[in-house]
PDB file of C-alpha atoms in Angstrom:
ATOM      1  CA  MET P   1      -0.263  36.533 -21.838  1.00 50.00           C
ATOM      2  CA  THR P   2      -1.895  33.492 -23.451  1.00 71.00           C
ATOM      3  CA  GLU P   3      -5.222  32.613 -21.882  1.00 85.00           C
ATOM      4  CA  LEU P   4      -5.117  29.295 -20.058  1.00 89.00           C
ATOM      5  CA  PRO P   5      -7.686  26.535 -20.697  1.00 94.00           C
ATOM      6  CA  ALA P   6     -10.686  26.378 -18.369  1.00 95.00           C
ATOM      7  CA  ARG P   7      -9.423  23.240 -16.605  1.00 97.00           C
ATOM      8  CA  ARG P   8      -5.922  23.133 -15.130  1.00 98.00           C
ATOM      9  CA  LEU P   9      -4.306  20.140 -13.441  1.00 98.00           C
ATOM     10  CA  LEU P  10      -1.012  20.154 -11.506  1.00 98.00           C
ATOM     11  CA  LEU P  11       0.865  16.986 -10.582  1.00 99.00           C
ATOM     12  CA  VAL P  12       3.875  16.937  -8.250  1.00 98.00           C
ATOM     13  CA  HIS P  13       6.244  13.964  -8.400  1.00 98.00           C
ATOM     14  CA  ALA P  14       9.635  13.011  -7.012  1.00 98.00           C
ATOM     15  CA  HIS P  15      11.487  11.500  -9.992  1.00 98.00           C
ATOM     16  CA  PRO P  16      11.040  10.982 -13.735  1.00 98.00           C
ATOM     17  CA  ASP P  17       8.927   7.807 -14.246  1.00 98.00           C
ATOM     18  CA  ASP P  18       6.732   8.282 -11.135  1.00 98.00           C
ATOM     19  CA  GLU P  19       4.238  10.314 -13.152  1.00 98.00           C
ATOM     20  CA  SER P  20       3.792   7.680 -15.844  1.00 98.00           C
ATOM     21  CA  ILE P  21       3.405   4.788 -13.404  1.00 98.00           C
ATOM     22  CA  ASN P  22       0.945   6.590 -11.128  1.00 98.00           C
ATOM     23  CA  ASN P  23      -0.943   8.976 -13.404  1.00 98.00           C
ATOM     24  CA  GLY P  24      -0.241   8.154 -17.049  1.00 98.00           C
ATOM     25  CA  VAL P  25      -3.870   7.502 -17.976  1.00 98.00           C
ATOM     26  CA  THR P  26      -5.060  10.576 -16.075  1.00 98.00           C
ATOM     27  CA  MET P  27      -2.518  12.856 -17.735  1.00 98.00           C
ATOM     28  CA  ALA P  28      -3.206  11.471 -21.211  1.00 98.00           C
ATOM     29  CA  ARG P  29      -6.958  11.797 -20.766  1.00 97.00           C
ATOM     30  CA  TYR P  30      -6.946  15.387 -19.584  1.00 97.00           C
ATOM     31  CA  ALA P  31      -4.337  16.488 -22.104  1.00 98.00           C
ATOM     32  CA  ALA P  32      -6.452  14.956 -24.883  1.00 97.00           C
ATOM     33  CA  GLU P  33      -9.543  16.749 -23.532  1.00 96.00           C
ATOM     34  CA  GLY P  34      -7.778  20.103 -23.750  1.00 97.00           C
ATOM     35  CA  ALA P  35      -7.036  20.680 -20.078  1.00 98.00           C
ATOM     36  CA  HIS P  36      -3.764  22.363 -19.154  1.00 98.00           C
ATOM     37  CA  VAL P  37      -1.694  19.625 -17.516  1.00 98.00           C
ATOM     38  CA  THR P  38       1.401  20.734 -15.610  1.00 98.00           C
ATOM     39  CA  LEU P  39       3.915  18.257 -14.203  1.00 98.00           C
ATOM     40  CA  VAL P  40       6.482  19.381 -11.648  1.00 98.00           C
ATOM     41  CA  THR P  41       9.213  16.810 -10.974  1.00 98.00           C
ATOM     42  CA  CYS P  42      11.345  17.487  -7.908  1.00 98.00           C
ATOM     43  CA  THR P  43      14.570  15.662  -8.867  1.00 98.00           C
ATOM     44  CA  LEU P  44      16.148  14.029 -11.908  1.00 98.00           C
ATOM     45  CA  GLY P  45      16.517  10.670 -10.170  1.00 97.00           C
ATOM     46  CA  GLU P  46      20.314  10.752 -10.319  1.00 97.00           C
ATOM     47  CA  ARG P  47      20.601   7.842  -7.885  1.00 97.00           C
ATOM     48  CA  GLY P  48      18.200   5.502  -9.647  1.00 96.00           C
ATOM     49  CA  GLU P  49      19.289   1.960 -10.485  1.00 96.00           C
ATOM     50  CA  VAL P  50      19.717   1.443 -14.232  1.00 97.00           C
ATOM     51  CA  ILE P  51      18.160  -1.634 -15.846  1.00 97.00           C
ATOM     52  CA  PRO P  52      19.632  -1.949 -19.392  1.00 97.00           C
ATOM     53  CA  PRO P  53      23.247  -3.202 -19.318  1.00 96.00           C
ATOM     54  CA  GLY P  54      24.072  -0.872 -22.205  1.00 97.00           C
ATOM     55  CA  LEU P  55      23.203   2.127 -20.031  1.00 97.00           C
ATOM     56  CA  ALA P  56      24.739   0.852 -16.799  1.00 95.00           C
ATOM     57  CA  HIS P  57      27.578   3.360 -17.126  1.00 96.00           C
ATOM     58  CA  LEU P  58      25.154   6.218 -16.448  1.00 97.00           C
ATOM     59  CA  THR P  59      25.435   7.592 -12.923  1.00 96.00           C
ATOM     60  CA  GLY P  60      24.998  10.909 -11.162  1.00 96.00           C
ATOM     61  CA  ALA P  61      24.561  13.954 -13.389  1.00 96.00           C
ATOM     62  CA  ALA P  62      24.874  11.898 -16.585  1.00 97.00           C
ATOM     63  CA  LEU P  63      22.012   9.676 -15.457  1.00 98.00           C
ATOM     64  CA  GLY P  64      19.969  12.734 -14.523  1.00 97.00           C
ATOM     65  CA  GLU P  65      20.455  14.225 -17.991  1.00 98.00           C
ATOM     66  CA  HIS P  66      19.443  10.932 -19.581  1.00 98.00           C
ATOM     67  CA  ARG P  67      16.364  10.640 -17.386  1.00 98.00           C
ATOM     68  CA  LEU P  68      15.325  14.144 -18.374  1.00 98.00           C
ATOM     69  CA  ARG P  69      15.391  13.003 -22.006  1.00 98.00           C
ATOM     70  CA  GLU P  70      13.305   9.992 -21.018  1.00 98.00           C
ATOM     71  CA  LEU P  71      10.846  12.290 -19.271  1.00 98.00           C
ATOM     72  CA  THR P  72      10.603  14.446 -22.390  1.00 98.00           C
ATOM     73  CA  ALA P  73       9.784  11.381 -24.488  1.00 98.00           C
ATOM     74  CA  ALA P  74       7.238  10.177 -21.923  1.00 98.00           C
ATOM     75  CA  MET P  75       5.464  13.526 -21.920  1.00 98.00           C
ATOM     76  CA  ARG P  76       5.330  13.415 -25.707  1.00 98.00           C
ATOM     77  CA  SER P  77       3.554  10.054 -25.436  1.00 98.00           C
ATOM     78  CA  LEU P  78       1.045  11.495 -22.965  1.00 98.00           C
ATOM     79  CA  GLY P  79       0.482  14.710 -24.918  1.00 98.00           C
ATOM     80  CA  VAL P  80       1.714  16.891 -22.056  1.00 98.00           C
ATOM     81  CA  GLU P  81       3.630  20.009 -23.030  1.00 98.00           C
ATOM     82  CA  ASP P  82       4.108  21.723 -19.649  1.00 98.00           C
ATOM     83  CA  PHE P  83       6.604  19.808 -17.533  1.00 98.00           C
ATOM     84  CA  ARG P  84       9.186  21.344 -15.262  1.00 98.00           C
ATOM     85  CA  LEU P  85      11.875  20.574 -12.689  1.00 98.00           C
ATOM     86  CA  LEU P  86      11.263  22.160  -9.298  1.00 98.00           C
ATOM     87  CA  GLY P  87      13.510  25.216  -9.135  1.00 97.00           C
ATOM     88  CA  GLY P  88      15.136  24.213 -12.432  1.00 96.00           C
ATOM     89  CA  ALA P  89      17.251  21.192 -13.394  1.00 93.00           C
ATOM     90  CA  GLY P  90      19.703  20.257 -10.672  1.00 90.00           C
ATOM     91  CA  ARG P  91      18.194  22.432  -7.918  1.00 96.00           C
ATOM     92  CA  PHE P  92      17.474  19.334  -5.823  1.00 98.00           C
ATOM     93  CA  CYS P  93      19.129  15.965  -6.350  1.00 97.00           C
ATOM     94  CA  ASP P  94      17.846  12.460  -5.698  1.00 98.00           C
ATOM     95  CA  SER P  95      18.074  11.438  -2.026  1.00 98.00           C
ATOM     96  CA  GLY P  96      18.445   7.692  -2.591  1.00 96.00           C
ATOM     97  CA  MET P  97      16.523   5.106  -0.616  1.00 95.00           C
ATOM     98  CA  MET P  98      15.590   5.733   3.013  1.00 96.00           C
ATOM     99  CA  GLY P  99      18.375   5.124   5.495  1.00 96.00           C
ATOM    100  CA  LEU P 100      21.290   5.387   3.069  1.00 95.00           C
ATOM    101  CA  PRO P 101      24.134   7.924   3.468  1.00 96.00           C
ATOM    102  CA  ASP P 102      22.780   9.616   0.321  1.00 96.00           C
ATOM    103  CA  ASN P 103      20.013  11.039   2.518  1.00 97.00           C
ATOM    104  CA  ASP P 104      22.616  13.299   4.159  1.00 97.00           C
ATOM    105  CA  ASP P 105      23.701  15.018   0.935  1.00 97.00           C
ATOM    106  CA  PRO P 106      23.010  18.725   1.612  1.00 97.00           C
ATOM    107  CA  GLY P 107      21.855  19.173  -1.979  1.00 97.00           C
ATOM    108  CA  CYS P 108      19.318  16.355  -1.953  1.00 98.00           C
ATOM    109  CA  LEU P 109      15.573  16.861  -1.755  1.00 98.00           C
ATOM    110  CA  TRP P 110      15.334  15.172   1.645  1.00 98.00           C
ATOM    111  CA  GLN P 111      17.530  17.906   3.121  1.00 98.00           C
ATOM    112  CA  ALA P 112      15.638  20.773   1.467  1.00 98.00           C
ATOM    113  CA  ASP P 113      13.864  23.356   3.562  1.00 98.00           C
ATOM    114  CA  VAL P 114      10.197  22.593   2.898  1.00 98.00           C
ATOM    115  CA  ASP P 115       9.020  26.209   2.984  1.00 98.00           C
ATOM    116  CA  ARG P 116      11.727  27.343   0.573  1.00 98.00           C
ATOM    117  CA  ALA P 117      11.055  24.477  -1.812  1.00 98.00           C
ATOM    118  CA  ALA P 118       7.307  25.080  -1.529  1.00 98.00           C
ATOM    119  CA  ALA P 119       7.847  28.729  -2.444  1.00 98.00           C
ATOM    120  CA  LEU P 120       9.326  27.565  -5.754  1.00 98.00           C
ATOM    121  CA  LEU P 121       6.213  25.504  -6.397  1.00 98.00           C
ATOM    122  CA  VAL P 122       3.999  28.462  -5.482  1.00 98.00           C
ATOM    123  CA  GLU P 123       5.597  30.339  -8.386  1.00 98.00           C
ATOM    124  CA  VAL P 124       4.264  27.648 -10.717  1.00 98.00           C
ATOM    125  CA  ILE P 125       0.851  27.695  -9.039  1.00 98.00           C
ATOM    126  CA  ARG P 126       0.595  31.464  -9.416  1.00 98.00           C
ATOM    127  CA  GLU P 127       1.414  31.102 -13.117  1.00 97.00           C
ATOM    128  CA  VAL P 128      -0.910  28.254 -14.111  1.00 98.00           C
ATOM    129  CA  ARG P 129      -3.549  28.594 -11.343  1.00 98.00           C
ATOM    130  CA  PRO P 130      -4.504  24.911 -11.157  1.00 98.00           C
ATOM    131  CA  GLN P 131      -7.879  23.940  -9.752  1.00 98.00           C
ATOM    132  CA  VAL P 132      -6.689  20.389  -9.048  1.00 98.00           C
ATOM    133  CA  LEU P 133      -3.450  19.150  -7.447  1.00 98.00           C
ATOM    134  CA  VAL P 134      -2.363  15.506  -7.428  1.00 98.00           C
ATOM    135  CA  THR P 135       0.497  14.229  -5.274  1.00 98.00           C
ATOM    136  CA  TYR P 136       1.466  11.460  -2.841  1.00 98.00           C
ATOM    137  CA  ASP P 137       0.154  10.652   0.611  1.00 97.00           C
ATOM    138  CA  PRO P 138       2.240  11.511   3.738  1.00 97.00           C
ATOM    139  CA  ASP P 139       4.209   8.245   3.401  1.00 96.00           C
ATOM    140  CA  GLY P 140       5.047   9.085  -0.196  1.00 95.00           C
ATOM    141  CA  GLY P 141       3.171   5.968  -1.250  1.00 93.00           C
ATOM    142  CA  TYR P 142       5.866   3.591  -0.048  1.00 93.00           C
ATOM    143  CA  GLY P 143       8.298   5.461   2.178  1.00 94.00           C
ATOM    144  CA  HIS P 144      10.879   6.826  -0.267  1.00 97.00           C
ATOM    145  CA  PRO P 145      12.332  10.049   1.210  1.00 98.00           C
ATOM    146  CA  ASP P 146      11.896  11.999  -2.024  1.00 98.00           C
ATOM    147  CA  HIS P 147       8.247  10.935  -2.286  1.00 98.00           C
ATOM    148  CA  ILE P 148       7.630  11.946   1.318  1.00 98.00           C
ATOM    149  CA  GLN P 149       9.323  15.284   0.731  1.00 98.00           C
ATOM    150  CA  ALA P 150       7.415  15.865  -2.520  1.00 98.00           C
ATOM    151  CA  HIS P 151       4.200  15.342  -0.547  1.00 98.00           C
ATOM    152  CA  ARG P 152       5.281  17.846   2.101  1.00 98.00           C
ATOM    153  CA  ILE P 153       6.323  20.419  -0.495  1.00 98.00           C
ATOM    154  CA  ALA P 154       3.115  20.048  -2.500  1.00 98.00           C
ATOM    155  CA  MET P 155       0.832  20.309   0.512  1.00 98.00           C
ATOM    156  CA  ARG P 156       2.724  23.272   1.946  1.00 98.00           C
ATOM    157  CA  ALA P 157       2.676  25.008  -1.439  1.00 98.00           C
ATOM    158  CA  ALA P 158      -1.097  24.592  -1.571  1.00 98.00           C
ATOM    159  CA  GLU P 159      -1.336  26.347   1.796  1.00 98.00           C
ATOM    160  CA  LEU P 160       1.008  29.161   0.776  1.00 98.00           C
ATOM    161  CA  ALA P 161      -0.744  29.617  -2.560  1.00 98.00           C
ATOM    162  CA  ALA P 162      -4.102  29.967  -0.823  1.00 98.00           C
ATOM    163  CA  GLU P 163      -2.631  32.617   1.457  1.00 97.00           C
ATOM    164  CA  ALA P 164      -1.352  34.419  -1.655  1.00 96.00           C
ATOM    165  CA  GLY P 165      -4.803  34.451  -3.258  1.00 97.00           C
ATOM    166  CA  CYS P 166      -4.331  31.410  -5.543  1.00 97.00           C
ATOM    167  CA  PRO P 167      -6.336  28.665  -3.830  1.00 97.00           C
ATOM    168  CA  ILE P 168      -6.441  25.159  -5.302  1.00 98.00           C
ATOM    169  CA  ALA P 169     -10.004  23.872  -5.210  1.00 98.00           C
ATOM    170  CA  LYS P 170      -9.228  20.156  -4.872  1.00 98.00           C
ATOM    171  CA  VAL P 171      -6.210  18.169  -3.694  1.00 98.00           C
ATOM    172  CA  TYR P 172      -5.969  14.431  -4.344  1.00 98.00           C
ATOM    173  CA  TRP P 173      -3.523  11.744  -3.247  1.00 98.00           C
ATOM    174  CA  ASN P 174      -2.586   8.802  -5.485  1.00 98.00           C
ATOM    175  CA  ARG P 175      -4.264   5.592  -4.325  1.00 98.00           C
ATOM    176  CA  VAL P 176      -4.972   1.972  -5.315  1.00 98.00           C
ATOM    177  CA  PRO P 177      -7.904   0.067  -3.761  1.00 98.00           C
ATOM    178  CA  ARG P 178      -6.716  -3.042  -1.971  1.00 98.00           C
ATOM    179  CA  SER P 179      -9.346  -5.216  -3.689  1.00 98.00           C
ATOM    180  CA  VAL P 180      -8.210  -4.040  -7.122  1.00 98.00           C
ATOM    181  CA  ALA P 181      -4.581  -4.774  -6.263  1.00 98.00           C
ATOM    182  CA  GLU P 182      -5.487  -8.238  -4.959  1.00 98.00           C
ATOM    183  CA  GLU P 183      -7.380  -9.109  -8.155  1.00 98.00           C
ATOM    184  CA  ALA P 184      -4.558  -7.825 -10.349  1.00 98.00           C
ATOM    185  CA  PHE P 185      -1.921  -9.814  -8.476  1.00 98.00           C
ATOM    186  CA  ALA P 186      -4.052 -12.959  -8.663  1.00 98.00           C
ATOM    187  CA  ARG P 187      -4.062 -12.583 -12.463  1.00 98.00           C
ATOM    188  CA  LEU P 188      -0.335 -11.917 -12.388  1.00 98.00           C
ATOM    189  CA  ASP P 189       0.306 -15.169 -10.536  1.00 97.00           C
ATOM    190  CA  GLU P 190      -1.470 -17.037 -13.344  1.00 97.00           C
ATOM    191  CA  ASP P 191       0.343 -15.146 -16.106  1.00 97.00           C
ATOM    192  CA  LEU P 192       3.814 -15.131 -14.574  1.00 97.00           C
ATOM    193  CA  PRO P 193       5.143 -18.252 -16.380  1.00 96.00           C
ATOM    194  CA  GLY P 194       4.704 -16.469 -19.711  1.00 96.00           C
ATOM    195  CA  LEU P 195       6.356 -13.214 -18.647  1.00 97.00           C
ATOM    196  CA  PRO P 196       9.997 -12.115 -18.894  1.00 96.00           C
ATOM    197  CA  PHE P 197      10.105 -11.618 -15.121  1.00 96.00           C
ATOM    198  CA  ALA P 198      11.259 -14.328 -12.734  1.00 87.00           C
ATOM    199  CA  LYS P 199       9.102 -13.375  -9.772  1.00 97.00           C
ATOM    200  CA  ALA P 200       6.151 -11.200  -8.832  1.00 98.00           C
ATOM    201  CA  ALA P 201       6.209  -8.254  -6.518  1.00 97.00           C
ATOM    202  CA  GLY P 202       3.747  -8.109  -3.635  1.00 96.00           C
ATOM    203  CA  ILE P 203       0.856  -5.802  -2.905  1.00 96.00           C
ATOM    204  CA  GLU P 204       3.095  -4.102  -0.341  1.00 94.00           C
ATOM    205  CA  ASP P 205       5.289  -2.954  -3.251  1.00 95.00           C
ATOM    206  CA  VAL P 206       2.456  -0.956  -4.818  1.00 96.00           C
ATOM    207  CA  PRO P 207       2.379   2.657  -3.594  1.00 96.00           C
ATOM    208  CA  GLY P 208      -0.740   4.008  -1.936  1.00 96.00           C
ATOM    209  CA  VAL P 209      -2.783   0.812  -1.460  1.00 97.00           C
ATOM    210  CA  VAL P 210      -5.716   1.468   0.893  1.00 98.00           C
ATOM    211  CA  ASP P 211      -9.140   0.052   1.664  1.00 97.00           C
ATOM    212  CA  GLY P 212     -11.696   0.876  -0.995  1.00 96.00           C
ATOM    213  CA  GLU P 213     -13.848   3.167   1.120  1.00 96.00           C
ATOM    214  CA  ARG P 214     -11.074   5.762   1.092  1.00 96.00           C
ATOM    215  CA  ILE P 215     -11.148   6.039  -2.699  1.00 97.00           C
ATOM    216  CA  THR P 216     -13.168   9.041  -3.879  1.00 97.00           C
ATOM    217  CA  ALA P 217     -12.324   9.133  -7.596  1.00 97.00           C
ATOM    218  CA  GLU P 218     -11.371   6.737 -10.357  1.00 97.00           C
ATOM    219  CA  ILE P 219     -10.131   7.867 -13.736  1.00 97.00           C
ATOM    220  CA  ARG P 220     -10.518   5.616 -16.742  1.00 93.00           C
ATOM    221  CA  GLY P 221      -9.080   6.207 -20.159  1.00 80.00           C
ATOM    222  CA  ASP P 222     -11.013   6.551 -23.403  1.00 78.00           C
ATOM    223  CA  GLY P 223     -11.021   3.017 -24.758  1.00 73.00           C
ATOM    224  CA  THR P 224      -7.433   1.789 -25.132  1.00 90.00           C
ATOM    225  CA  ALA P 225      -5.922   5.066 -26.340  1.00 93.00           C
ATOM    226  CA  HIS P 226      -4.972   6.438 -22.934  1.00 96.00           C
ATOM    227  CA  ALA P 227      -3.877   3.043 -21.624  1.00 96.00           C
ATOM    228  CA  ASP P 228      -1.624   2.714 -24.674  1.00 96.00           C
ATOM    229  CA  ALA P 229      -0.259   6.204 -24.020  1.00 98.00           C
ATOM    230  CA  LYS P 230       0.534   5.233 -20.433  1.00 98.00           C
ATOM    231  CA  ALA P 231       2.372   2.089 -21.542  1.00 97.00           C
ATOM    232  CA  ALA P 232       4.340   4.100 -24.113  1.00 98.00           C
ATOM    233  CA  ALA P 233       5.261   6.691 -21.492  1.00 98.00           C
ATOM    234  CA  MET P 234       6.430   3.968 -19.121  1.00 98.00           C
ATOM    235  CA  ARG P 235       8.536   2.429 -21.896  1.00 98.00           C
ATOM    236  CA  ALA P 236      10.160   5.813 -22.472  1.00 98.00           C
ATOM    237  CA  HIS P 237      11.648   5.523 -18.974  1.00 98.00           C
ATOM    238  CA  ALA P 238      13.809   2.631 -20.133  1.00 98.00           C
ATOM    239  CA  THR P 239      16.520   3.066 -17.506  1.00 98.00           C
ATOM    240  CA  GLN P 240      13.948   2.428 -14.786  1.00 98.00           C
ATOM    241  CA  ILE P 241      11.115   0.306 -16.198  1.00 98.00           C
ATOM    242  CA  THR P 242      10.674  -2.850 -18.243  1.00 98.00           C
ATOM    243  CA  VAL P 243       7.156  -3.129 -19.682  1.00 98.00           C
ATOM    244  CA  ALA P 244       5.486  -6.372 -20.746  1.00 97.00           C
ATOM    245  CA  GLU P 245       1.836  -5.334 -20.904  1.00 95.00           C
ATOM    246  CA  PRO P 246      -0.218  -5.549 -18.811  1.00 96.00           C
ATOM    247  CA  TYR P 247       2.705  -5.837 -16.403  1.00 98.00           C
ATOM    248  CA  PHE P 248       5.983  -4.095 -15.698  1.00 98.00           C
ATOM    249  CA  ALA P 249       9.011  -4.348 -13.451  1.00 98.00           C
ATOM    250  CA  LEU P 250      11.435  -1.911 -11.902  1.00 97.00           C
ATOM    251  CA  SER P 251      15.131  -2.607 -11.346  1.00 95.00           C
ATOM    252  CA  ASN P 252      14.295  -5.387  -8.869  1.00 95.00           C
ATOM    253  CA  ASP P 253      12.836  -7.394 -11.804  1.00 96.00           C
ATOM    254  CA  LEU P 254       9.680  -8.138  -9.812  1.00 97.00           C
ATOM    255  CA  ALA P 255       6.532  -8.048 -11.939  1.00 98.00           C
ATOM    256  CA  GLN P 256       3.582  -5.869 -10.990  1.00 98.00           C
ATOM    257  CA  PRO P 257       0.409  -4.788 -12.778  1.00 98.00           C
ATOM    258  CA  VAL P 258       0.053  -1.720 -14.970  1.00 97.00           C
ATOM    259  CA  PHE P 259      -3.130  -0.100 -13.640  1.00 97.00           C
ATOM    260  CA  THR P 260      -5.113   1.425 -16.488  1.00 96.00           C
ATOM    261  CA  THR P 261      -7.754   2.800 -14.139  1.00 97.00           C
ATOM    262  CA  GLU P 262      -6.171   5.253 -11.713  1.00 98.00           C
ATOM    263  CA  TYR P 263      -7.545   5.969  -8.265  1.00 98.00           C
ATOM    264  CA  TYR P 264      -7.488   8.967  -5.960  1.00 98.00           C
ATOM    265  CA  GLU P 265      -8.452  10.123  -2.486  1.00 98.00           C
ATOM    266  CA  LEU P 266      -9.772  13.675  -2.183  1.00 98.00           C
ATOM    267  CA  VAL P 267      -8.115  15.228   0.875  1.00 98.00           C
ATOM    268  CA  ARG P 268      -8.942  18.927   0.396  1.00 97.00           C
ATOM    269  CA  GLY P 269     -11.946  20.458  -1.280  1.00 96.00           C
ATOM    270  CA  GLU P 270     -15.477  19.273  -1.939  1.00 94.00           C
ATOM    271  CA  ARG P 271     -16.642  16.258  -3.900  1.00 91.00           C
ATOM    272  CA  GLY P 272     -18.429  17.037  -7.116  1.00 88.00           C
ATOM    273  CA  PHE P 273     -21.461  15.085  -5.912  1.00 80.00           C
ATOM    274  CA  GLU P 274     -22.628  12.996  -2.986  1.00 77.00           C
ATOM    275  CA  GLY P 275     -22.317   9.241  -3.110  1.00 80.00           C
ATOM    276  CA  GLY P 276     -20.136   7.071  -5.320  1.00 88.00           C
ATOM    277  CA  ARG P 277     -16.760   7.838  -6.813  1.00 94.00           C
ATOM    278  CA  GLU P 278     -16.055  10.800  -9.041  1.00 97.00           C
ATOM    279  CA  SER P 279     -15.101   9.977 -12.611  1.00 96.00           C
ATOM    280  CA  ASP P 280     -13.702  13.463 -13.192  1.00 96.00           C
ATOM    281  CA  LEU P 281     -11.187  15.213 -10.919  1.00 98.00           C
ATOM    282  CA  PHE P 282     -12.744  18.542 -11.925  1.00 97.00           C
ATOM    283  CA  ALA P 283     -16.263  17.520 -10.857  1.00 96.00           C
ATOM    284  CA  GLY P 284     -17.974  20.357  -9.036  1.00 94.00           C
ATOM    285  CA  ILE P 285     -15.506  23.003 -10.178  1.00 93.00           C
ATOM    286  CA  GLY P 286     -17.044  25.830 -12.198  1.00 76.00           C
ATOM    287  CA  GLU P 287     -15.320  27.012 -15.350  1.00 51.00           C
ATOM    288  CA  ALA P 288     -14.835  30.447 -13.818  1.00 43.00           C
ATOM    289  CA  SER P 289     -12.626  29.028 -11.050  1.00 52.00           C
TER     290      SER P 289
END
């Protein structure tokens, strides 16, 4: 068995594109530094809305296959080699937006038994033995059923893995400080006339916005390299994202900022030091962990 690098990071996301929007800089930075970065995506996003008219014919399984190719290209941009679908491609399908009949599909992630799905994630944890886990908050950032379920699965898997002798030292949730979001949207309002987007989104459209005192870590890229990698990864998800740096839009065509510093809240484990925000998710973790 090949020996794993000393630092190992696991990220759990709901659909292809979520990882690049939320954690692109973080993934690019740690991959470039030689850490083992593992991404587990829970669905292929088969019910996502497609932006380019030339790809509008893609639906269901065909869209899922296309989004997997987009994910592959995005991971190439970020330098991440270890990316997987929870339980294999097609094990869980996209649940659609909250409140739609799609939520009742017995094969969708929203209907999955959390313990059984978590057991699949534990298999990955036992293999790569991550010291750090990154996922969503209990609301999934903004209330999407697949994001909520990904949170539940990730947190339950961390519990089960600890019981099985594979504890994860630190668990973080994706966050954005409210003050940072407010400043970014103020700039967006000024820049909007020159952008290819008709309107701006609102702060309420940004997942995981909280007051600044809840933020325990902020991850910055190395110069522009990791920010550029994040933008390239987001562009790879062309069915879902239109990028006009330093902004982007989803299928609603509402502009929002691309955050090139990424923020986290430590919810399990110990901070690497007292006072201030960590600049390294592995702070305080010994190499023997």
